């Protein structure tokens, strides 16, 4: 016995084709949707270049003052996906190392920033290593490029 949907499509083949076209157009429109967020990724290493696991890493939007939090994995990697465009500060903290802070990291829509290795120095967490002249940010995760006019962001 055939289902009612199959019987309907057999009786009205043009209706079935129309439904197929509508579904195709809807899926195509979704695939072309633009993203307004970017991502920031990096690695936390010690002074010898070894990965530091379980580091608490924060990405702080300097304008909006909200924070994203992550922990490094066993290989010292962290990722902040779906961050809105803005100027960010990265802060990393773990017992036995000085607090790491890097300010002024620009993120535009669709950016996939790879910060590379962020080096933590041994010491007390009350001491802070502030990076004031960061290395050039490499966008190696994707060939996509974008830019944000900071004056017109609402």
Backbone as a printed PyTorch tensor [residue, N CA C, xyz], in Angstrom:
tensor([[[  0.8320,  -1.1680,   0.0000],
         [  0.0000,   0.0000,   0.0000],
         [  0.8870,   1.2460,   0.0000]],

        [[  0.5750,   2.2010,  -0.8420],
         [  1.3580,   3.4200,  -0.9920],
         [  0.8820,   4.4800,   0.0010]],

        [[  1.8430,   5.2910,   0.4370],
         [  1.5080,   6.3550,   1.3810],
         [  0.7270,   7.4510,   0.6640]],

        [[ -0.0140,   8.2600,   1.4050],
         [ -0.7840,   9.3490,   0.7910],
         [  0.1140,  10.3410,   0.0460]],

        [[  1.3150,  10.5850,   0.5440],
         [  2.2130,  11.5280,  -0.1280],
         [  2.6350,  10.9980,  -1.4960]],

        [[  2.9180,   9.7010,  -1.5740],
         [  3.3120,   9.1020,  -2.8630],
         [  2.1470,   9.1390,  -3.8290]],

        [[  0.9580,   8.8180,  -3.3700],
         [ -0.2260,   8.8690,  -4.2530],
         [ -0.4750,  10.2910,  -4.7470]],

        [[ -0.2950,  11.2860,  -3.8620],
         [ -0.5090,  12.6770,  -4.2560],
         [  0.4820,  13.0830,  -5.3410]],

        [[  1.7630,  12.7060,  -5.1540],
         [  2.7870,  13.0680,  -6.1330],
         [  2.5680,  12.3640,  -7.4660]],

        [[  2.0260,  11.1600,  -7.4490],
         [  1.7420,  10.4610,  -8.6970],
         [  0.5830,  11.1240,  -9.4430]],

        [[ -0.3730,  11.6410,  -8.7160],
         [ -1.5230,  12.3020,  -9.3500],
         [ -1.1650,  13.7040,  -9.8530]],

        [[ -0.2890,  14.3930,  -9.1460],
         [  0.0610,  15.7710,  -9.4930],
         [  1.5830,  15.9030,  -9.6280]],

        [[  2.1810,  15.4270, -10.7420],
         [  3.6450,  15.4520, -10.8890],
         [  4.2200,  16.8720, -10.9110]],

        [[  3.4850,  17.8500, -11.4020],
         [  3.9920,  19.2190, -11.4060],
         [  4.0960,  19.7710,  -9.9830]],

        [[  3.1760,  19.4190,  -9.1390],
         [  3.2190,  19.8430,  -7.7430],
         [  4.4580,  19.2610,  -7.0580]],

        [[  4.7560,  18.0220,  -7.3530],
         [  5.9440,  17.3710,  -6.7900],
         [  7.2150,  18.0800,  -7.2500]],

        [[  7.2710,  18.4430,  -8.5240],
         [  8.4420,  19.1520,  -9.0480],
         [  8.5650,  20.5330,  -8.4100]],

        [[  7.4310,  21.1890,  -8.1750],
         [  7.4480,  22.5020,  -7.5420],
         [  7.9690,  22.4060,  -6.1080]],

        [[  7.5310,  21.4030,  -5.3840],
         [  8.0130,  21.1990,  -4.0100],
         [  9.5200,  20.9500,  -4.0180]],

        [[ 10.0170,  20.1630,  -4.9520],
         [ 11.4470,  19.9010,  -5.0810],
         [ 12.2160,  21.1940,  -5.3460]],

        [[ 11.6800,  22.0430,  -6.2360],
         [ 12.3500,  23.3080,  -6.5600],
         [ 12.3980,  24.2390,  -5.3510]],

        [[ 11.3090,  24.3260,  -4.6150],
         [ 11.2640,  25.1900,  -3.4340],
         [ 12.2890,  24.7240,  -2.4020]],

        [[ 12.3640,  23.4240,  -2.1830],
         [ 13.3480,  22.8740,  -1.2270],
         [ 14.7720,  23.1760,  -1.6840]],

        [[ 15.0370,  23.0270,  -2.9800],
         [ 16.3740,  23.2840,  -3.5240],
         [ 16.7550,  24.7500,  -3.3360]],

        [[ 15.8490,  25.6620,  -3.6630],
         [ 16.1210,  27.0930,  -3.5290],
         [ 16.3430,  27.4610,  -2.0600]],

        [[ 15.5510,  26.9070,  -1.1620],
         [ 15.7120,  27.2030,   0.2630],
         [ 17.0680,  26.7350,   0.7770]],

        [[ 17.4830,  25.5530,   0.3990],
         [ 18.7880,  25.0390,   0.8280],
         [ 19.9230,  25.8420,   0.2050]],

        [[ 19.7690,  26.2450,  -1.0480],
         [ 20.8080,  27.0410,  -1.7060],
         [ 20.9570,  28.3950,  -1.0200]],

        [[ 19.8390,  29.0010,  -0.6420],
         [ 19.8970,  30.2950,   0.0390],
         [ 20.6160,  30.1750,   1.3800]],

        [[ 20.3720,  29.1060,   2.0940],
         [ 21.0440,  28.9070,   3.3780],
         [ 22.5430,  28.7350,   3.2130]],

        [[ 22.9650,  28.0970,   2.1330],
         [ 24.3930,  27.8490,   1.9420],
         [ 25.1550,  29.1170,   1.5910]],

        [[ 24.4540,  30.1510,   1.0940],
         [ 25.1140,  31.3990,   0.7460],
         [ 25.0230,  32.4480,   1.8500]],

        [[ 24.4840,  32.0940,   2.9820],
         [ 24.3550,  33.0510,   4.0840],
         [ 25.7380,  33.4960,   4.5310]],

        [[ 25.8760,  34.7660,   4.8260],
         [ 27.1530,  35.2980,   5.2600],
         [ 27.2760,  35.2220,   6.7700]],

        [[ 28.4830,  34.9960,   7.2100],
         [ 28.7600,  34.9560,   8.6360],
         [ 29.2670,  36.3300,   9.0650]],

        [[ 28.8630,  36.7620,  10.2330],
         [ 29.3500,  38.0440,  10.7470],
         [ 30.3540,  37.8440,  11.8710]],

        [[ 30.7730,  36.6190,  12.0890],
         [ 31.7210,  36.3510,  13.1710],
         [ 33.0220,  35.8070,  12.6110]],

        [[ 34.0300,  35.7790,  13.4630],
         [ 35.3230,  35.2220,  13.1020],
         [ 35.7960,  34.2870,  14.1970]],

        [[ 37.0090,  33.7650,  14.0390],
         [ 37.5520,  32.8710,  15.0600],
         [ 38.9940,  33.2460,  15.3700]],

        [[ 39.4050,  32.9320,  16.5890],
         [ 40.7710,  33.1740,  17.0510],
         [ 41.2960,  31.8510,  17.5940]],

        [[ 42.4620,  31.4340,  17.1140],
         [ 43.0640,  30.1760,  17.5630],
         [ 44.5370,  30.4070,  17.8880]],

        [[ 45.0810,  29.5370,  18.7130],
         [ 46.4940,  29.6410,  19.0440],
         [ 46.9540,  28.4610,  19.8780]],

        [[ 48.2130,  28.4960,  20.2600],
         [ 48.8300,  27.4520,  21.0790],
         [ 49.5090,  28.1120,  22.2690]],

        [[ 49.3820,  27.4920,  23.4270],
         [ 50.0910,  27.9660,  24.6220],
         [ 51.2720,  27.0330,  24.8420]],

        [[ 52.4740,  27.6210,  24.8800],
         [ 53.6920,  26.8400,  25.0820],
         [ 54.5280,  27.4800,  26.1940]],

        [[ 55.4550,  26.6870,  26.7690],
         [ 56.3760,  27.2290,  27.7560],
         [ 57.6100,  27.7660,  27.0360]],

        [[ 58.6120,  28.2040,  27.7890],
         [ 59.8010,  28.8160,  27.2020],
         [ 60.6370,  27.8320,  26.3830]],

        [[ 60.4400,  26.5350,  26.5940],
         [ 61.1510,  25.5340,  25.8050],
         [ 60.3380,  25.0860,  24.5870]],

        [[ 59.1550,  25.6570,  24.4020],
         [ 58.3280,  25.3220,  23.2520],
         [ 57.4110,  24.1240,  23.4670]],

        [[ 57.3300,  23.6260,  24.7090],
         [ 56.4530,  22.4910,  25.0090],
         [ 55.0380,  22.9840,  25.2950]],

        [[ 54.0740,  22.2160,  24.8530],
         [ 52.6600,  22.5730,  25.0500],
         [ 52.3310,  22.6220,  26.5300]],

        [[ 51.4730,  23.5780,  26.9050],
         [ 51.0020,  23.7000,  28.2810],
         [ 49.5040,  23.3910,  28.2700]],

        [[ 49.1130,  22.2210,  28.8190],
         [ 47.6850,  21.8640,  28.8330],
         [ 46.9340,  22.5370,  29.9750]],

        [[ 45.6220,  22.5400,  29.8740],
         [ 44.7080,  23.0170,  30.9260],
         [ 44.9360,  24.4710,  31.3430]],

        [[ 45.2930,  25.2990,  30.3780],
         [ 45.4560,  26.7290,  30.6420],
         [ 44.1020,  27.4040,  30.4270]],

        [[ 43.7170,  28.2750,  31.3400],
         [ 42.4970,  29.0600,  31.1850],
         [ 42.8090,  30.2450,  30.2720]],

        [[ 42.1580,  30.2820,  29.1070],
         [ 42.4030,  31.3360,  28.1210],
         [ 41.1080,  32.1280,  27.9330]],

        [[ 41.2330,  33.4460,  27.9080],
         [ 40.0720,  34.3210,  27.7170],
         [ 40.3200,  35.2620,  26.5530]],

        [[ 39.2680,  35.5000,  25.7780],
         [ 39.2880,  36.5160,  24.7260],
         [ 38.3050,  37.5900,  25.1670]],

        [[ 38.8150,  38.7960,  25.4070],
         [ 37.9960,  39.8820,  25.9300],
         [ 37.8200,  40.9340,  24.8440]],

        [[ 36.5750,  41.2150,  24.4780],
         [ 36.2840,  42.2640,  23.5070],
         [ 36.5240,  43.6010,  24.2020]],

        [[ 37.4930,  44.3840,  23.7100],
         [ 37.8790,  45.6210,  24.3800],
         [ 36.8010,  46.6980,  24.3130]],

        [[ 35.9570,  46.6720,  23.2790],
         [ 34.9090,  47.6870,  23.1460],
         [ 33.6460,  47.3020,  23.9140]],

        [[ 33.1800,  46.0890,  23.7380],
         [ 31.9210,  45.6480,  24.3370],
         [ 32.0880,  45.0890,  25.7420]],

        [[ 33.3190,  44.7740,  26.1280],
         [ 33.6300,  44.2680,  27.4740],
         [ 32.9810,  42.9330,  27.8050]],

        [[ 32.8070,  42.0680,  26.7920],
         [ 32.3620,  40.7180,  27.1210],
         [ 33.5000,  39.7500,  26.8670]],

        [[ 33.4220,  38.5720,  27.4840],
         [ 34.5360,  37.6340,  27.5180],
         [ 34.1180,  36.2540,  27.0240]],

        [[ 34.9920,  35.6450,  26.2180],
         [ 34.8600,  34.2420,  25.8320],
         [ 35.9320,  33.4780,  26.5890]],

        [[ 35.6060,  32.2850,  27.1000],
         [ 36.5670,  31.4890,  27.8690],
         [ 36.7710,  30.1280,  27.2290]],

        [[ 38.0050,  29.6230,  27.3330],
         [ 38.3400,  28.2920,  26.8120],
         [ 39.4740,  27.7160,  27.6520]],

        [[ 39.6690,  26.4210,  27.5280],
         [ 40.7990,  25.7330,  28.1620],
         [ 41.6270,  25.1000,  27.0560]],

        [[ 42.9460,  25.1010,  27.2310],
         [ 43.7830,  24.4430,  26.2270],
         [ 43.6480,  22.9310,  26.3680]],

        [[ 43.8050,  22.2450,  25.2390],
         [ 43.7600,  20.7860,  25.2640],
         [ 45.1470,  20.2410,  25.6140]],

        [[ 45.3470,  18.9460,  25.5020],
         [ 46.6220,  18.3070,  25.8620],
         [ 47.7810,  18.8140,  25.0080]],

        [[ 47.4870,  19.3060,  23.8000],
         [ 48.5270,  19.8240,  22.9080],
         [ 48.6960,  21.3380,  23.0500]],

        [[ 48.0160,  21.9550,  24.0380],
         [ 48.1530,  23.3780,  24.2800],
         [ 47.3370,  24.2610,  23.3410]],

        [[ 46.4410,  23.6720,  22.5550],
         [ 45.6630,  24.4400,  21.5720],
         [ 44.3850,  24.9990,  22.1890]],

        [[ 43.9800,  26.1670,  21.6820],
         [ 42.6950,  26.7540,  22.0530],
         [ 42.0700,  27.3870,  20.8170]],

        [[ 40.7400,  27.4790,  20.8230],
         [ 40.0010,  28.1020,  19.7260],
         [ 38.8090,  28.8490,  20.2940]],

        [[ 38.6260,  30.0580,  19.8130],
         [ 37.4150,  30.8240,  20.0900],
         [ 36.6840,  30.9460,  18.7570]],

        [[ 35.6300,  30.1740,  18.5910],
         [ 34.8430,  30.2270,  17.3610],
         [ 33.6740,  31.1810,  17.5670]],

        [[ 33.1850,  31.7410,  16.4980],
         [ 31.9870,  32.5870,  16.5350],
         [ 32.1560,  33.8400,  17.3920]],

        [[ 33.2730,  34.5340,  17.2260],
         [ 33.4790,  35.8030,  17.9290],
         [ 33.0430,  36.9520,  17.0200]],

        [[ 32.2770,  37.9070,  17.5370],
         [ 31.8980,  39.0520,  16.7070],
         [ 33.1140,  39.9270,  16.4100]],

        [[ 33.0750,  40.6870,  15.3220],
         [ 34.2040,  41.5660,  14.9990],
         [ 34.4820,  42.5460,  16.1390]],

        [[ 35.7480,  42.8710,  16.3230],
         [ 36.1210,  43.8130,  17.3700],
         [ 37.6090,  43.7450,  17.6510]],

        [[ 38.0290,  44.4490,  18.6710],
         [ 39.4150,  44.4740,  19.1240],
         [ 39.4810,  43.6340,  20.3990]],

        [[ 40.3420,  42.6210,  20.4140],
         [ 40.3630,  41.6600,  21.5190],
         [ 41.6790,  41.6860,  22.2960]],

        [[ 41.5640,  41.2990,  23.5620],
         [ 42.7130,  41.0340,  24.4300],
         [ 42.6670,  39.5500,  24.7730]],

        [[ 43.8000,  38.8680,  24.6240],
         [ 43.9080,  37.4540,  24.9920],
         [ 44.6480,  37.3730,  26.3210]],

        [[ 44.0420,  36.6740,  27.2870],
         [ 44.6410,  36.4900,  28.6080],
         [ 44.7220,  34.9910,  28.8840]],

        [[ 45.9100,  34.5260,  29.3090],
         [ 46.1070,  33.1090,  29.6300],
         [ 46.6550,  33.0090,  31.0550]],

        [[ 46.0580,  32.0930,  31.8580],
         [ 46.4680,  31.9250,  33.2510],
         [ 46.4980,  30.4480,  33.6250]],

        [[ 47.5490,  30.0430,  34.3310],
         [ 47.6450,  28.7020,  34.8940],
         [ 48.6590,  28.7510,  36.0340]],

        [[ 48.4420,  27.9360,  37.0420],
         [ 49.3290,  27.8920,  38.2000],
         [ 50.7510,  27.5320,  37.7720]],

        [[ 51.7330,  28.2460,  38.3230],
         [ 53.1400,  27.9790,  38.0370],
         [ 53.7060,  28.8540,  36.9310]],

        [[ 52.8450,  29.6320,  36.2700],
         [ 53.2890,  30.5060,  35.1850],
         [ 52.7850,  31.9200,  35.4280]],

        [[ 53.5280,  32.8850,  34.8670],
         [ 53.0610,  34.2660,  34.9120],
         [ 51.8440,  34.4160,  34.0050]],

        [[ 50.9700,  35.3210,  34.3820],
         [ 49.7930,  35.6220,  33.5630],
         [ 50.2560,  36.2190,  32.2320]],

        [[ 49.6960,  35.7110,  31.1190],
         [ 50.0220,  36.2030,  29.7780],
         [ 48.8900,  37.1030,  29.3020]],

        [[ 49.2390,  38.2500,  28.7120],
         [ 48.2270,  39.1780,  28.2080],
         [ 48.7070,  39.8030,  26.9030]],

        [[ 47.8900,  39.7050,  25.8670],
         [ 48.2000,  40.3360,  24.5870],
         [ 46.9920,  41.1710,  24.1710]],

        [[ 47.2060,  42.4850,  24.0230],
         [ 46.1170,  43.4160,  23.7180],
         [ 46.1220,  43.8120,  22.2450]],

        [[ 44.9820,  44.3610,  21.8260],
         [ 44.8950,  44.9750,  20.5040],
         [ 44.8700,  44.0150,  19.3360]],

        [[ 44.1770,  42.9020,  19.4660],
         [ 44.0860,  41.9260,  18.3730],
         [ 42.8100,  42.2220,  17.5830]],

        [[ 42.9470,  42.7110,  16.3380],
         [ 41.7540,  43.0430,  15.5550],
         [ 41.1530,  41.8010,  14.9020]],

        [[ 39.8380,  41.6850,  14.9880],
         [ 39.1230,  40.5760,  14.3560],
         [ 37.9960,  41.1510,  13.5110]],

        [[ 37.9860,  40.8000,  12.2400],
         [ 36.9380,  41.2300,  11.3190],
         [ 35.9980,  40.0710,  11.0490]],

        [[ 34.8670,  40.3650,  10.4290],
         [ 33.9100,  39.3190,  10.0640],
         [ 34.5820,  38.3050,   9.1540]],

        [[ 34.3280,  37.0390,   9.3860],
         [ 34.8540,  35.9080,   8.6190],
         [ 36.3500,  35.6720,   8.7790]],

        [[ 37.0250,  36.4160,   9.6480],
         [ 38.4530,  36.1670,   9.8860],
         [ 38.6480,  34.8470,  10.6100]],

        [[ 39.7390,  34.1950,  10.2960],
         [ 40.1750,  32.9950,  11.0110],
         [ 41.6160,  33.2570,  11.4210]],

        [[ 41.7890,  33.9290,  12.5640],
         [ 43.1140,  34.3330,  13.0200],
         [ 43.8440,  33.1870,  13.7020]],

        [[ 45.0800,  32.9770,  13.3010],
         [ 45.9590,  32.0180,  13.9680],
         [ 47.0500,  32.8210,  14.6670]],

        [[ 47.0030,  32.8600,  15.9900],
         [ 47.9630,  33.6440,  16.7590],
         [ 49.3180,  32.9620,  16.8710]],

        [[ 49.3840,  31.6860,  16.5490],
         [ 50.6340,  30.9500,  16.6640],
         [ 50.9040,  30.5610,  18.1020]],

        [[ 52.1840,  30.4540,  18.4650],
         [ 52.5750,  30.0470,  19.8130],
         [ 52.6370,  31.2600,  20.7420]],

        [[ 51.8800,  31.2030,  21.8220],
         [ 51.9310,  32.2250,  22.8570],
         [ 52.7590,  31.6460,  23.9990]],

        [[ 53.8800,  32.2830,  24.3130],
         [ 54.8530,  31.7390,  25.2600],
         [ 54.5520,  32.2290,  26.6760]],

        [[ 54.3460,  31.2740,  27.5830],
         [ 54.1450,  31.5930,  28.9970],
         [ 55.4610,  31.3870,  29.7320]],

        [[ 55.7550,  32.3030,  30.6550],
         [ 56.9950,  32.2370,  31.4180],
         [ 56.7170,  31.7280,  32.8210]],

        [[ 57.6630,  30.9650,  33.3480],
         [ 57.5320,  30.4660,  34.7130],
         [ 57.4860,  31.6200,  35.6930]],

        [[ 56.7120,  31.4540,  36.7410],
         [ 56.6140,  32.4870,  37.7650],
         [ 55.2810,  32.4160,  38.4720]],

        [[ 55.0100,  33.4170,  39.2590],
         [ 53.7620,  33.4850,  40.0120],
         [ 52.6610,  34.0390,  39.1250]],

        [[ 51.4330,  33.5620,  39.3370],
         [ 50.3010,  34.0200,  38.5380],
         [ 50.0060,  35.5020,  38.7790]],

        [[ 50.5440,  36.0610,  39.8840],
         [ 50.3200,  37.4810,  40.1580],
         [ 51.2050,  38.3600,  39.2820]],

        [[ 52.2330,  37.7720,  38.6570],
         [ 53.0660,  38.5190,  37.7280],
         [ 52.4470,  38.4110,  36.3390]],

        [[ 52.5090,  39.4910,  35.5710],
         [ 51.9020,  39.5080,  34.2470],
         [ 52.9460,  39.8010,  33.1890]],

        [[ 52.9300,  39.0130,  32.1210],
         [ 53.7440,  39.2910,  30.9460],
         [ 52.8010,  39.8960,  29.9200]],

        [[ 52.9910,  41.1920,  29.6300],
         [ 52.1170,  41.8790,  28.6880],
         [ 52.8600,  42.0520,  27.3670]],

        [[ 52.2690,  41.5450,  26.2950],
         [ 52.8580,  41.6710,  24.9700],
         [ 52.3640,  42.9830,  24.3810]],

        [[ 53.2950,  43.9270,  24.1460],
         [ 52.8970,  45.2300,  23.6300],
         [ 53.1640,  45.3860,  22.1420]],

        [[ 54.0380,  44.5910,  21.5900],
         [ 54.3290,  44.6460,  20.1590],
         [ 54.1390,  43.2510,  19.5800]],

        [[ 52.8690,  42.8700,  19.3440],
         [ 52.6220,  41.5100,  18.8700],
         [ 53.1620,  41.3000,  17.4640]],

        [[ 53.4910,  40.0590,  17.1790],
         [ 53.9060,  39.6960,  15.8320],
         [ 52.7130,  39.8700,  14.9030]],

        [[ 52.9910,  39.9670,  13.6170],
         [ 51.9130,  40.1130,  12.6370],
         [ 50.9720,  38.9190,  12.7390]],

        [[ 49.6680,  39.1970,  12.7260],
         [ 48.6770,  38.1370,  12.8040],
         [ 48.5550,  37.4740,  11.4410]],

        [[ 48.6920,  36.1700,  11.4140],
         [ 48.6070,  35.4320,  10.1670],
         [ 47.2360,  34.8130,  10.0270]],

        [[ 46.6260,  35.0050,   8.8840],
         [ 45.3250,  34.4140,   8.6050],
         [ 45.5570,  33.1770,   7.7440]],

        [[ 46.0530,  32.1250,   8.3780],
         [ 46.4420,  30.9260,   7.6530],
         [ 45.3530,  29.8700,   7.6040]],

        [[ 44.2810,  30.0470,   8.3400],
         [ 43.2390,  29.0360,   8.4140],
         [ 42.3870,  28.9890,   7.1620]],

        [[ 42.3770,  30.0800,   6.3800],
         [ 41.4980,  30.1570,   5.2240],
         [ 42.0220,  31.2070,   4.2580]],

        [[ 41.6700,  31.0790,   2.9930],
         [ 42.0340,  32.0710,   1.9880],
         [ 41.0320,  33.2170,   1.9470]],

        [[ 39.9510,  33.1110,   2.7330],
         [ 38.9410,  34.1640,   2.7770],
         [ 39.5290,  35.4190,   3.3910]],

        [[ 39.1150,  36.5750,   2.8950],
         [ 39.5600,  37.8440,   3.4430],
         [ 38.3590,  38.7410,   3.6600]],

        [[ 38.4330,  39.5500,   4.6730],
         [ 37.3720,  40.5030,   4.9390],
         [ 37.9690,  41.6820,   5.6640]],

        [[ 37.1760,  42.7330,   5.7780],
         [ 37.6230,  43.9120,   6.4910],
         [ 36.4080,  44.5810,   7.1060]],

        [[ 36.6180,  45.2650,   8.1870],
         [ 35.5190,  45.9550,   8.8570],
         [ 35.8630,  47.4270,   8.9670]],

        [[ 34.9490,  48.2740,   8.5390],
         [ 35.0960,  49.7130,   8.7120],
         [ 34.6310,  50.0080,  10.1350]],

        [[ 35.5800,  50.2140,  11.0630],
         [ 35.2590,  50.3350,  12.4860],
         [ 34.3720,  51.5460,  12.7760]],

        [[ 34.3780,  52.5590,  11.8960],
         [ 33.5690,  53.7480,  12.1320],
         [ 32.0830,  53.4910,  11.8760]],

        [[ 31.7870,  52.4930,  11.0090],
         [ 30.3890,  52.2770,  10.6670],
         [ 29.7790,  51.0640,  11.3500]],

        [[ 30.5110,  50.4060,  12.2190],
         [ 29.9540,  49.2630,  12.9410],
         [ 28.9860,  49.7780,  13.9880]],

        [[ 27.7720,  49.2480,  13.9760],
         [ 26.7480,  49.7140,  14.9010],
         [ 26.6640,  48.7770,  16.0870]]])
